[in-house]
Coordinates of C-alpha atoms and ligand atoms in Angstrom, one line a residue:
X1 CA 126.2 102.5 84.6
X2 CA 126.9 98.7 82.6
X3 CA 124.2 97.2 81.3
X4 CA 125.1 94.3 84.2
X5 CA 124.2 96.4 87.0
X6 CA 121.5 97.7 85.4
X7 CA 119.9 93.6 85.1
X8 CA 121.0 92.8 88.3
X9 CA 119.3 95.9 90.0
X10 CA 116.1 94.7 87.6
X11 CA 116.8 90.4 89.8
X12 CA 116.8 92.0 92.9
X13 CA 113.9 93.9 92.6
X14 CA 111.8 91.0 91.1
X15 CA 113.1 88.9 93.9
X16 CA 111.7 91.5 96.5
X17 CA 108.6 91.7 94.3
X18 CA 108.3 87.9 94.4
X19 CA 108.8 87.5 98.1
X20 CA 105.7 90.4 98.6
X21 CA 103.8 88.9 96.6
X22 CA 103.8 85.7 97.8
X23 CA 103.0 87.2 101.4
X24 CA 99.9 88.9 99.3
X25 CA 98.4 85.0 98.5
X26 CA 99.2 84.2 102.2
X27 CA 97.1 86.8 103.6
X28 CA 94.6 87.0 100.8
X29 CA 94.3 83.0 102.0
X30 CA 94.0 84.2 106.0
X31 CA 91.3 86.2 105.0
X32 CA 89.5 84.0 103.1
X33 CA 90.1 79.9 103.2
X34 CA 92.6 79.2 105.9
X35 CA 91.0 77.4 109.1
X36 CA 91.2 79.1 112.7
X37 CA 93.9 76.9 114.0
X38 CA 96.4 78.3 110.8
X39 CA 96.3 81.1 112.5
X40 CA 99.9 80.8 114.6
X41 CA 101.7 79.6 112.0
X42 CA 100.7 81.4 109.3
X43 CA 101.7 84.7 111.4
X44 CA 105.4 83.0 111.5
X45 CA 104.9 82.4 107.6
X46 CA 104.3 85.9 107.1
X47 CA 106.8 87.3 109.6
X48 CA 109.6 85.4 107.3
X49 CA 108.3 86.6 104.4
X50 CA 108.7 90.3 105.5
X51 CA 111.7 90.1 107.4
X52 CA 113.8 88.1 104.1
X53 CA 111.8 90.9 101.9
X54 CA 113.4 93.3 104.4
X55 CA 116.9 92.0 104.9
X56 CA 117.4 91.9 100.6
X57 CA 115.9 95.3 99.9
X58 CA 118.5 97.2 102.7
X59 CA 121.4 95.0 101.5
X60 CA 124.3 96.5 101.4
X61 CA 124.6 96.0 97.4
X62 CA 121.4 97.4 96.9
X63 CA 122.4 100.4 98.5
X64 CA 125.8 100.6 96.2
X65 CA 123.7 99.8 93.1
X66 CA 120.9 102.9 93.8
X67 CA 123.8 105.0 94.5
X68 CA 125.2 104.6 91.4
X69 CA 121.6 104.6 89.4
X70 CA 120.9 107.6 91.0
X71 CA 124.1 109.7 90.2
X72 CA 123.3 108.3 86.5
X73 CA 119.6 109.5 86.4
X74 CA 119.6 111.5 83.8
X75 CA 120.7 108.8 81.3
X76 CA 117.8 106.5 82.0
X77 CA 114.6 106.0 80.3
X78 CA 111.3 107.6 81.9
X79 CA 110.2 104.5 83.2
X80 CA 113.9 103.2 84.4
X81 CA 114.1 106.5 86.5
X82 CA 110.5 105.8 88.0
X83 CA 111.9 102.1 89.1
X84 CA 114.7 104.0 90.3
X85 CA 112.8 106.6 92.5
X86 CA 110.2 104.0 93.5
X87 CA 113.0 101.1 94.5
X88 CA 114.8 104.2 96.5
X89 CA 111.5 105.2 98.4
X90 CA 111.5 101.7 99.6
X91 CA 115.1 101.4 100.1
X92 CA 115.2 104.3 102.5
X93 CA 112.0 103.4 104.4
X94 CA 113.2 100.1 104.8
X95 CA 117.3 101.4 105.8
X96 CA 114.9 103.6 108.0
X97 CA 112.8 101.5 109.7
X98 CA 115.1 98.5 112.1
X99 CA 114.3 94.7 111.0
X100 CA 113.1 93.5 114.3
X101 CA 110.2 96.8 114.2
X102 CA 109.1 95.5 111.3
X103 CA 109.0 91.9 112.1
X104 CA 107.0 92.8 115.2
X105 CA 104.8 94.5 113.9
X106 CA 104.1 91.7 111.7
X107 CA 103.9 89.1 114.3
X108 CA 101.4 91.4 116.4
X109 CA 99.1 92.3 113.5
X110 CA 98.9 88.7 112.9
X111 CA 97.7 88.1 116.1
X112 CA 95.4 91.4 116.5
X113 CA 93.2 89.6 113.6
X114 CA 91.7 87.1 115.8
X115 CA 91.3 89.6 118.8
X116 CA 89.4 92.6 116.7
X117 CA 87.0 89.8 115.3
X118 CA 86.3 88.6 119.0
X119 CA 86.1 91.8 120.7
X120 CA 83.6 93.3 117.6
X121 CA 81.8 90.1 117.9
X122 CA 81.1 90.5 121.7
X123 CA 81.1 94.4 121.4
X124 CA 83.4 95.1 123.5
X125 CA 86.6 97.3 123.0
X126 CA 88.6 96.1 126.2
X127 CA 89.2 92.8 124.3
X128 CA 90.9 94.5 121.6
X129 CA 92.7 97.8 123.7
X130 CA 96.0 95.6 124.8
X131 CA 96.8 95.0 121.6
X132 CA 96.0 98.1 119.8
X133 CA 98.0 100.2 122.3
X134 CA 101.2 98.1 121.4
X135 CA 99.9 98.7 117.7
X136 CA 100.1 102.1 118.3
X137 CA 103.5 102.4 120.1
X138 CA 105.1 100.6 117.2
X139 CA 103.9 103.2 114.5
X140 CA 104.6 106.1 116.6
X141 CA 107.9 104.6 116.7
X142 CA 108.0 104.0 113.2
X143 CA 107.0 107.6 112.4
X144 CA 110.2 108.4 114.6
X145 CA 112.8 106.0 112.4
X146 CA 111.3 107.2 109.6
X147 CA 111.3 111.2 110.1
X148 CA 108.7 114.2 109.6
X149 CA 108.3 117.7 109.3
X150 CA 104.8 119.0 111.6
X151 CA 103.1 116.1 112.5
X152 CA 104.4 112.3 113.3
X153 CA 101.1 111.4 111.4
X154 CA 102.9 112.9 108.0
X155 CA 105.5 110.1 108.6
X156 CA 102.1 107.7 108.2
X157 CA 100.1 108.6 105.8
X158 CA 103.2 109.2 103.2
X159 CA 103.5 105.3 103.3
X160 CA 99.8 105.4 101.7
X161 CA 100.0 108.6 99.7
X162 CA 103.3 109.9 98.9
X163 CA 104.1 113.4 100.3
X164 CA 100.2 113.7 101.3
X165 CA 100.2 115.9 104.8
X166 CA 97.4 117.0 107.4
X167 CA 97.8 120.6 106.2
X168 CA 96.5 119.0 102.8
X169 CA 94.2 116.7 104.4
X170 CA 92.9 120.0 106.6
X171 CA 92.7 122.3 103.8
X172 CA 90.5 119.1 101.7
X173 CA 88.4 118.6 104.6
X174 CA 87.7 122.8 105.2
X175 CA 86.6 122.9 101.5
X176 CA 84.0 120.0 101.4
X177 CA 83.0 119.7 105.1
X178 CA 80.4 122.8 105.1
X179 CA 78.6 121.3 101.7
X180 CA 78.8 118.1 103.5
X181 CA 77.0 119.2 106.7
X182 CA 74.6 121.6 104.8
X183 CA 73.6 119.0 102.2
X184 CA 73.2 116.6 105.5
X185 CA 70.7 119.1 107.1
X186 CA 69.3 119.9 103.8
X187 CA 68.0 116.4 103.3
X188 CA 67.6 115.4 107.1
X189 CA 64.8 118.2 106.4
X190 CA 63.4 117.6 103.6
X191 CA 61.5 114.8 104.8
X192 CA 61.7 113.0 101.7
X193 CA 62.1 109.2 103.1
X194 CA 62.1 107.2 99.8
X195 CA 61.2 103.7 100.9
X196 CA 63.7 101.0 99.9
X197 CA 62.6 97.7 102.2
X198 CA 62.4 95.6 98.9
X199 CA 66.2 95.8 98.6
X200 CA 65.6 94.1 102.1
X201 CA 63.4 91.1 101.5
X202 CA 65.1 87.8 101.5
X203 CA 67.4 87.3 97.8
X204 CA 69.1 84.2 96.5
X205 CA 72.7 84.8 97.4
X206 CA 73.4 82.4 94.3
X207 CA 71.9 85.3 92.0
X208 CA 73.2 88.3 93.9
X209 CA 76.4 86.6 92.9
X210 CA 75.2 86.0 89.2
X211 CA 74.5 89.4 89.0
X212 CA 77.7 90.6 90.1
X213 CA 79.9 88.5 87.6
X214 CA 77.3 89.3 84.9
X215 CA 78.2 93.4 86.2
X216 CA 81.7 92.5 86.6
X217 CA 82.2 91.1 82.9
X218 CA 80.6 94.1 81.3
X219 CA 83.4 96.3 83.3
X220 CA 86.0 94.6 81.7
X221 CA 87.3 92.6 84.5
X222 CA 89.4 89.3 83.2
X223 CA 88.6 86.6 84.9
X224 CA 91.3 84.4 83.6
X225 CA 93.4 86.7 85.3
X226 CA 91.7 87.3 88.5
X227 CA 89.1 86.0 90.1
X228 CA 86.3 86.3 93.5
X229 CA 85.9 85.0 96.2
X230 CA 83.3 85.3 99.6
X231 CA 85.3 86.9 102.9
X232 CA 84.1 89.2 105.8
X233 CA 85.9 92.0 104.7
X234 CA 85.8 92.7 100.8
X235 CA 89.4 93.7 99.4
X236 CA 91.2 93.5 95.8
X237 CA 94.8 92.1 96.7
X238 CA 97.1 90.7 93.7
X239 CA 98.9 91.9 90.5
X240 CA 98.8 91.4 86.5
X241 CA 97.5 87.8 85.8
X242 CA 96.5 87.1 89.7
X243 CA 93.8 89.8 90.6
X244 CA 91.7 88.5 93.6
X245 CA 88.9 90.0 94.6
X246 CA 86.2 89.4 97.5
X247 CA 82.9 90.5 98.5
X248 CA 80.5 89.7 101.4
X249 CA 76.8 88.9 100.2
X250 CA 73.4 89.1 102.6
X251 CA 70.2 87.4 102.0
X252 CA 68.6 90.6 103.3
X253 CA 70.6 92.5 100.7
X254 CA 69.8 92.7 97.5
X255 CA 72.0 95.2 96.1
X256 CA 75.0 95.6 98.8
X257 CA 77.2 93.1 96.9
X258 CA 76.5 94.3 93.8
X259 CA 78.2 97.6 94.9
X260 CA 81.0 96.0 96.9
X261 CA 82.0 93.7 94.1
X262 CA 82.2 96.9 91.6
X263 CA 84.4 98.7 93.9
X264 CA 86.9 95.9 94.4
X265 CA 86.3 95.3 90.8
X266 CA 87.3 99.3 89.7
X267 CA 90.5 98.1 92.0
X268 CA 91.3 94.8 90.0
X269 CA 90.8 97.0 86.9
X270 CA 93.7 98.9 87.6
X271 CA 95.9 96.4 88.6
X272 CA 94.9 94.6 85.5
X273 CA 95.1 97.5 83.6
X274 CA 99.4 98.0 84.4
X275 CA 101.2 97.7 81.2
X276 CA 103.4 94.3 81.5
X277 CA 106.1 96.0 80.9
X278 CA 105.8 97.1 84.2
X279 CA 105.5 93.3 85.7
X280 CA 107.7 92.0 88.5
X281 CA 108.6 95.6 90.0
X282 CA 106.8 98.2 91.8
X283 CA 105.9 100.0 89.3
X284 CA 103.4 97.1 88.8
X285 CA 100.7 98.4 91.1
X286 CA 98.6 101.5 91.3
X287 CA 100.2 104.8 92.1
X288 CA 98.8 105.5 95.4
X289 CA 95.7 104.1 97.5
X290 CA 94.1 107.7 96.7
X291 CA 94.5 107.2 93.2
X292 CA 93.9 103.4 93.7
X293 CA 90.4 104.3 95.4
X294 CA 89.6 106.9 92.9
X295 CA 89.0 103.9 90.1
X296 CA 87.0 101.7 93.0
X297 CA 84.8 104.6 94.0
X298 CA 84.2 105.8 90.3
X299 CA 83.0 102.2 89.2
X300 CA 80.7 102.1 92.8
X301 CA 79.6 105.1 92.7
X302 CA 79.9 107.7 89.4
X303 CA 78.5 104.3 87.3
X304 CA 77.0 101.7 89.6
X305 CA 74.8 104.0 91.2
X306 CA 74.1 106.5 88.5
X307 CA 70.5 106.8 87.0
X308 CA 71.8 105.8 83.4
X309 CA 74.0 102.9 84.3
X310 CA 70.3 101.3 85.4
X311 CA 68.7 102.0 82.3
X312 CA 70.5 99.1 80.8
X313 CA 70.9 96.8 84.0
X314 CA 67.8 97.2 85.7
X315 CA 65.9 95.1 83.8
X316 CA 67.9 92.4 83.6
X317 CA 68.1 92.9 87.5
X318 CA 64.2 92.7 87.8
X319 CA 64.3 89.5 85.8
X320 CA 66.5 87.9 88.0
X321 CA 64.6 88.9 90.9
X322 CA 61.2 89.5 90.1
X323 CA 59.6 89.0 93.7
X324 CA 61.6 91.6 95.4
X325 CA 61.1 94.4 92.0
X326 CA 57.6 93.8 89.8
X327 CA 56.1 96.4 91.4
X328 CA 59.4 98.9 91.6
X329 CA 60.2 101.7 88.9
X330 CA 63.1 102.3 88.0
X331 CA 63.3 105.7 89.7
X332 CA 62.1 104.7 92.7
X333 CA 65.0 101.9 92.8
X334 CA 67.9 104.6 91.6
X335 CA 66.1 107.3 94.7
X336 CA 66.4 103.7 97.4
X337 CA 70.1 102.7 96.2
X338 CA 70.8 106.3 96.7
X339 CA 69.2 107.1 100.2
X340 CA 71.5 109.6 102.3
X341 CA 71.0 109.6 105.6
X342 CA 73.5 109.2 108.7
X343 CA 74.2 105.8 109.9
X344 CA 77.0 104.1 112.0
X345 CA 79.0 102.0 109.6
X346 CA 80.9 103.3 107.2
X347 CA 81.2 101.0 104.5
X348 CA 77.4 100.9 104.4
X349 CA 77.2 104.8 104.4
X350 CA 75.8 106.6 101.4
X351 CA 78.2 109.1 99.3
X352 CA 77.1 112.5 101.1
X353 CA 77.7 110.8 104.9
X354 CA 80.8 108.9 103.5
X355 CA 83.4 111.6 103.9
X356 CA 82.3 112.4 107.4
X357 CA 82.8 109.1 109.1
X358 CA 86.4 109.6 106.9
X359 CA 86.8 113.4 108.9
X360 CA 86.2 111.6 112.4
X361 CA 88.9 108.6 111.8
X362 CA 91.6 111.0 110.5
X363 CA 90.6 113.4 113.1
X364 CA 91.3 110.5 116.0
X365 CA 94.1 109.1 114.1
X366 CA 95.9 112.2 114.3
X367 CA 95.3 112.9 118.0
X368 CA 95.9 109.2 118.6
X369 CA 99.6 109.4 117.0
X370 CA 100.4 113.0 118.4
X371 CA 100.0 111.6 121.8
X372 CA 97.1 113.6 122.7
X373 CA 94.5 111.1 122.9
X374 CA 95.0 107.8 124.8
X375 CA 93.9 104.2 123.6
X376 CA 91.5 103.8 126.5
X377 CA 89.6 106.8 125.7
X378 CA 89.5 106.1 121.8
X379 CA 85.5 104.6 122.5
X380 CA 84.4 107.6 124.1
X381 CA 86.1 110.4 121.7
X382 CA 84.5 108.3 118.7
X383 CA 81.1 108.1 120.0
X384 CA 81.6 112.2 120.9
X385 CA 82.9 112.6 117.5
X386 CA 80.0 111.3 115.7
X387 CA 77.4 112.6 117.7
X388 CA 79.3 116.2 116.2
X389 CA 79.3 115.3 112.7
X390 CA 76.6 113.3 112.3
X391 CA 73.9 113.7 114.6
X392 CA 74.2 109.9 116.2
X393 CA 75.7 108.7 118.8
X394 CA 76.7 104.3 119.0
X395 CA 75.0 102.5 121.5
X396 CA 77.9 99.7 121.5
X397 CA 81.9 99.9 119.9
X398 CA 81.1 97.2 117.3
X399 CA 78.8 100.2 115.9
X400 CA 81.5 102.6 116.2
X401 CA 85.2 102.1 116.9
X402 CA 85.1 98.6 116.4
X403 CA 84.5 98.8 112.8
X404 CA 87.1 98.7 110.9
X405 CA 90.2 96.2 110.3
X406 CA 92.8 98.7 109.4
X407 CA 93.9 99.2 112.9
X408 CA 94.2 95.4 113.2
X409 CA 95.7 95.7 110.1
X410 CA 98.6 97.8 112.0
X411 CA 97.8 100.7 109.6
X412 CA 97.1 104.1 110.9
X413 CA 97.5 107.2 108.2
X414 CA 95.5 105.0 105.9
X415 CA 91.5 106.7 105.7
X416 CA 92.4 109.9 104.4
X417 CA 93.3 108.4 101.3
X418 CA 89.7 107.1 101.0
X419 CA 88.5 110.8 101.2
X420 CA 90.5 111.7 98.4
X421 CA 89.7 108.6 96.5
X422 CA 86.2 110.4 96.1
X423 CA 87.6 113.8 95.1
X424 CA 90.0 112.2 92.3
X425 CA 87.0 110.3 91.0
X426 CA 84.7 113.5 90.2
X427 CA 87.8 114.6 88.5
X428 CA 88.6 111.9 86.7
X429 CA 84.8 111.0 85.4
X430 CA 84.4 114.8 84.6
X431 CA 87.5 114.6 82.6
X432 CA 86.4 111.5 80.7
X433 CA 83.2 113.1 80.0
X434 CA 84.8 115.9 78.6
X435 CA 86.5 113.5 76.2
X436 CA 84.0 111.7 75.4
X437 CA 80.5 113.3 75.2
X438 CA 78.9 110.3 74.0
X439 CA 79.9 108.7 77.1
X440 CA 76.1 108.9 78.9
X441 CA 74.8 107.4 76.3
X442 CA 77.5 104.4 76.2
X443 CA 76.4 103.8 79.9
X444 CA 72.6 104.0 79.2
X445 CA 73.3 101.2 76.9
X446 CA 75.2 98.8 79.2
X447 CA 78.0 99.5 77.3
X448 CA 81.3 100.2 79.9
X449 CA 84.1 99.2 77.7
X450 CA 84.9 102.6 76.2
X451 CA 85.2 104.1 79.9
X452 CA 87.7 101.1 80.8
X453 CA 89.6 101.2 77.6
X454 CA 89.7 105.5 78.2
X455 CA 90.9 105.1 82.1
X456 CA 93.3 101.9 80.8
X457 CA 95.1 104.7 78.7
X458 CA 94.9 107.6 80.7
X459 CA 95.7 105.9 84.3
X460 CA 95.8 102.3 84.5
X461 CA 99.0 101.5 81.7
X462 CA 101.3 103.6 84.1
X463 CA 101.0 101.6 87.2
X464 CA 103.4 104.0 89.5
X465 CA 105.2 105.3 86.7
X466 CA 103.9 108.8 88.1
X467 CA 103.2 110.5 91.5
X468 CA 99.6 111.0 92.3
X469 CA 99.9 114.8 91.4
X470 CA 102.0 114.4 88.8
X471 CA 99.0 111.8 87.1
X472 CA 96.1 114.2 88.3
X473 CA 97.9 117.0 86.4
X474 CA 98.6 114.9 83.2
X475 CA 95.1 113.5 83.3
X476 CA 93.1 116.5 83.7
X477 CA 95.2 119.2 83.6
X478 CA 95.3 120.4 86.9
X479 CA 96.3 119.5 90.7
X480 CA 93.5 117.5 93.2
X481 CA 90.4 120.4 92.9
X482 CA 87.8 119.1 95.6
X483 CA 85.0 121.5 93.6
X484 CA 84.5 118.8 91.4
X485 CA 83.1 116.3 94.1
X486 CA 81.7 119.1 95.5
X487 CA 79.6 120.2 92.2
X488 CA 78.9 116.1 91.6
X489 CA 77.3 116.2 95.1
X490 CA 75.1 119.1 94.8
X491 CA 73.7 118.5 91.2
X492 CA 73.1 114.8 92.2
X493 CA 71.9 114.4 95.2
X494 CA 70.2 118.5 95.4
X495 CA 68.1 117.1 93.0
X496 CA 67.1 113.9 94.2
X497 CA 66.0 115.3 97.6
X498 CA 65.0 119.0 95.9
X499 CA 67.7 120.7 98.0
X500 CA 69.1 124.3 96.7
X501 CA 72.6 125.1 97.5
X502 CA 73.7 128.0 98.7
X503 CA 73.9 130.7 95.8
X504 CA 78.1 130.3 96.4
X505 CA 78.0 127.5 94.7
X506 CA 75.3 127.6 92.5
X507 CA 77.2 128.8 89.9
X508 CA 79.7 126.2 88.4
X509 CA 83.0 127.2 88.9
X510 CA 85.0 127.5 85.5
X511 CA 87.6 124.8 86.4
X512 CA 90.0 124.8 83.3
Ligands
LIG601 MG1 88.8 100.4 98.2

């Protein structure tokens, strides 16, 4: 290999990288600023984007150059070969998958945008069916063009998590769904109902947002190299230098947010957090969405609503709003932020329910691509679904499979990762607090910096320079171990509602 094919494998790839990114802004801005009537063109925008992003990664001479970086692996740097493997995922998706699927599937997600946020708005799932079922055609033929062992659904959910499969997802799901449903009945029963209407009295969204930056800044977050804005849907979207962020605030909220602007935050961290060295390739972004969610969900969830990470902010939160919290502890704010009980919406679920709304989407998903269930009957098998696992059933689809943009989105394969997000989060912060013990006590005192700087070393300066499993083991030693989330679960929220476990998992399961 000359060094000249070497640079001009390293302009084609930041070409590609250029032409993605720009389609990022574009959709970050349909989300966000762009007037309704943008909404036509900005789908042919888009579909140009992808298809010219398409057409230069599966030209012929980047096939001829990866072919010859390939047979040369073994004289390239650690990170060269990573570029190499990650360019050559892409390139043989992309060989796989035929220009006008792709474009289509552009053009019609485009347009499914406008048609979920009507049919959600009006309840009603016929509005939105048409579309989905050509949605769903395309990726059952994409998981055809680009190939699987056991289930077409494998084909999809690799494009979120490399190599991740529903025997994986199965065996994850067997190991935490009985804690799930026991600590569930467990608290149902306990009925301790710790009252949180405060967090529901009217707040100035102006301060909710204050409180957020003020939140945001201790993380860590640069805001000369990101920044947030409002949209329906909150989502981190962007690389090194342009991290954007968004968050969706109620005046009936007080704390929602807070918590939504910390997840997408623990995102933006990560992308901020890519060595530059890494810049204008795709090694430039997080490993995997699993991995990717892991850093949201620890920030949301392992510090944001963690008893000692309100021993420093509390009080500057009851400053700020002193109507709403005079007369609140602090314990009886950290027991109403962390109130499990089931509910319809996801995003607004609490950590024990969480994974079980995640169970019934990958659950449909599944049947959905296998052929075995039909677009029409998608509302029914939902509503039966979580009526199973959760004891509820919706009165209307907007409260049930109306939900969620991902399908909209054109992505199917994609919740799963979410599940595991949680898992590699308890591994990670258990990890960390192995390494550092003092790390509590850093927390107590509003002080996050020395978690950021340790998951900036251990995770975030790689980007995709390793698989997930191959960063899980390098990180803490060990493949994805859902006993960790499961012993996080039991010690935090057993105690808060005085639930035993079962004497199985009482005992803490030597993990290393
Ligand atoms: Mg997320």
């Amino acid at each position: 290999m000359t060094h000249a094919k070497w640079a001009e494998f390293k302009q084609r790839v930041g070409e590609i990288h250029d032409l993605n990114a720009a389609s990022g802004v574009l959709s970050w801005d349909l989300e966000t600023m762009m007037p309704a009537k943008g909404a036509d063109n900005r789908a042919q925008q888009l579909s140009t984007l992808s298809a010219l992003s398409h057409r230069l990664m599966t030209d012929e001479a980047m096939g001829a150059l990866l072919k010859t970086l390939r047979k040369d692996a073994a004289k390239l740097s650690a990170v060269e070969a990573a570029l190499v493997r990650e360019v050559g995922r892409e390139f043989d998706r992309a060989t796989k998958l035929p220009e006008a699927l792709v474009q289509q599937m552009s053009e019609i997600t485009a347009k499914a945008h406008a048609l979920w946020v009507e049919a959600r708005q009006k309840q009603d799932f016929k509005l939105f069916e048409p579309v989905l079922s050509q949605i769903v055609t395309l990726n059952q033929q994409m998981a055809d063009c680009l190939g699987y062992e056991g289930s077409p659904y494998n084909a999809l959910m690799d494009l979120y998590e490399p190599g991740l499969t529903t025997q994986t997802v199965d065996a994850v799901f067997g190991a935490i769904k009985p804690h799930l449903v026991q600590l569930v009945s467990g608290i149902t029963q306990s009925k301790s109902s710790p009252e949180r209407s405060f967090l529901h009295t009217k707040s100035s969204l102006d301060k909710q947002w204050q409180f957020s930056i003020q939140v945001l800044t201790a993380m860590g977050f640069d805001f000369e190299g990101g920044r947030m804005d409002k949209a329906p849907h909150p989502f981190c979207t962007g690389a090194q230098g342009d991290v954007r962020l968004t968050t969706r605030l109620f005046e009936e909220d007080l704390v929602s947010s807070l918590f939504s602007s910390m997840h997408e935050a623990g995102h933006g961290l990560y992308e901020q957090g890519v060595s530059p060295d890494l810049t204008r390739t795709p090694l430039s972004e997080g490993t995997s969405l699993g991995i990717h969610e892991s850093q949201s969900r620890m920030w949301e969830n392992l510090v944001g609503r963690s008893r000692p990470f309100w021993g420093h902010f509390y009080p500057r939160l009851k400053a700020m709003f002193p109507k709403q919290l005079n007369r609140v502890s602090v314990e009886r704010f950290y027991k109403a932020i962390n109130v499990v009980q089931p509910s319809f919406i996801r995003v607004e679920s609490d950590e024990v329910t969480y994974n079980l709304h995640i169970l019934l989407r990958y659950e449909l998903e599944r049947d959905i691509i296998e052929g075995k269930l039909k677009v029409k009957d998608i509302p029914k098998a939902w509503n039966a679904k979580m009526t199973e696992l959760l004891g509820i059933t919706p009165t209307n689809d907007a409260q049930g499979c109306l939900q969620d943009i991902h399908w909209a989105h054109g992505s199917f394969g994609y919740f799963p990762t979410y599940t595991l997000g949680n898992l590699y989060a308890s591994q990670f912060f258990h990890t960390a607090q192995q390494a550092m013990p003092s790390l509590t006590t850093h927390i107590q005192r509003g002080n996050l910096a020395p978690l950021r700087a340790w998951l900036q070393e251990q995770i975030h300066q790689y980007g995709k320079q390793y698989t997930p499993d191959e960063l899980v083991q390098r990180v803490t030693g060990e493949s994805l171990n859902p006993q960790y989330f499961i012993d996080y679960l039991w010690q935090k929220f057993g105690g808060l509602y005085g639930v035993t476990p079962p004497v199985a998992v009482k005992k803490l399961v030597k993990h290393r």
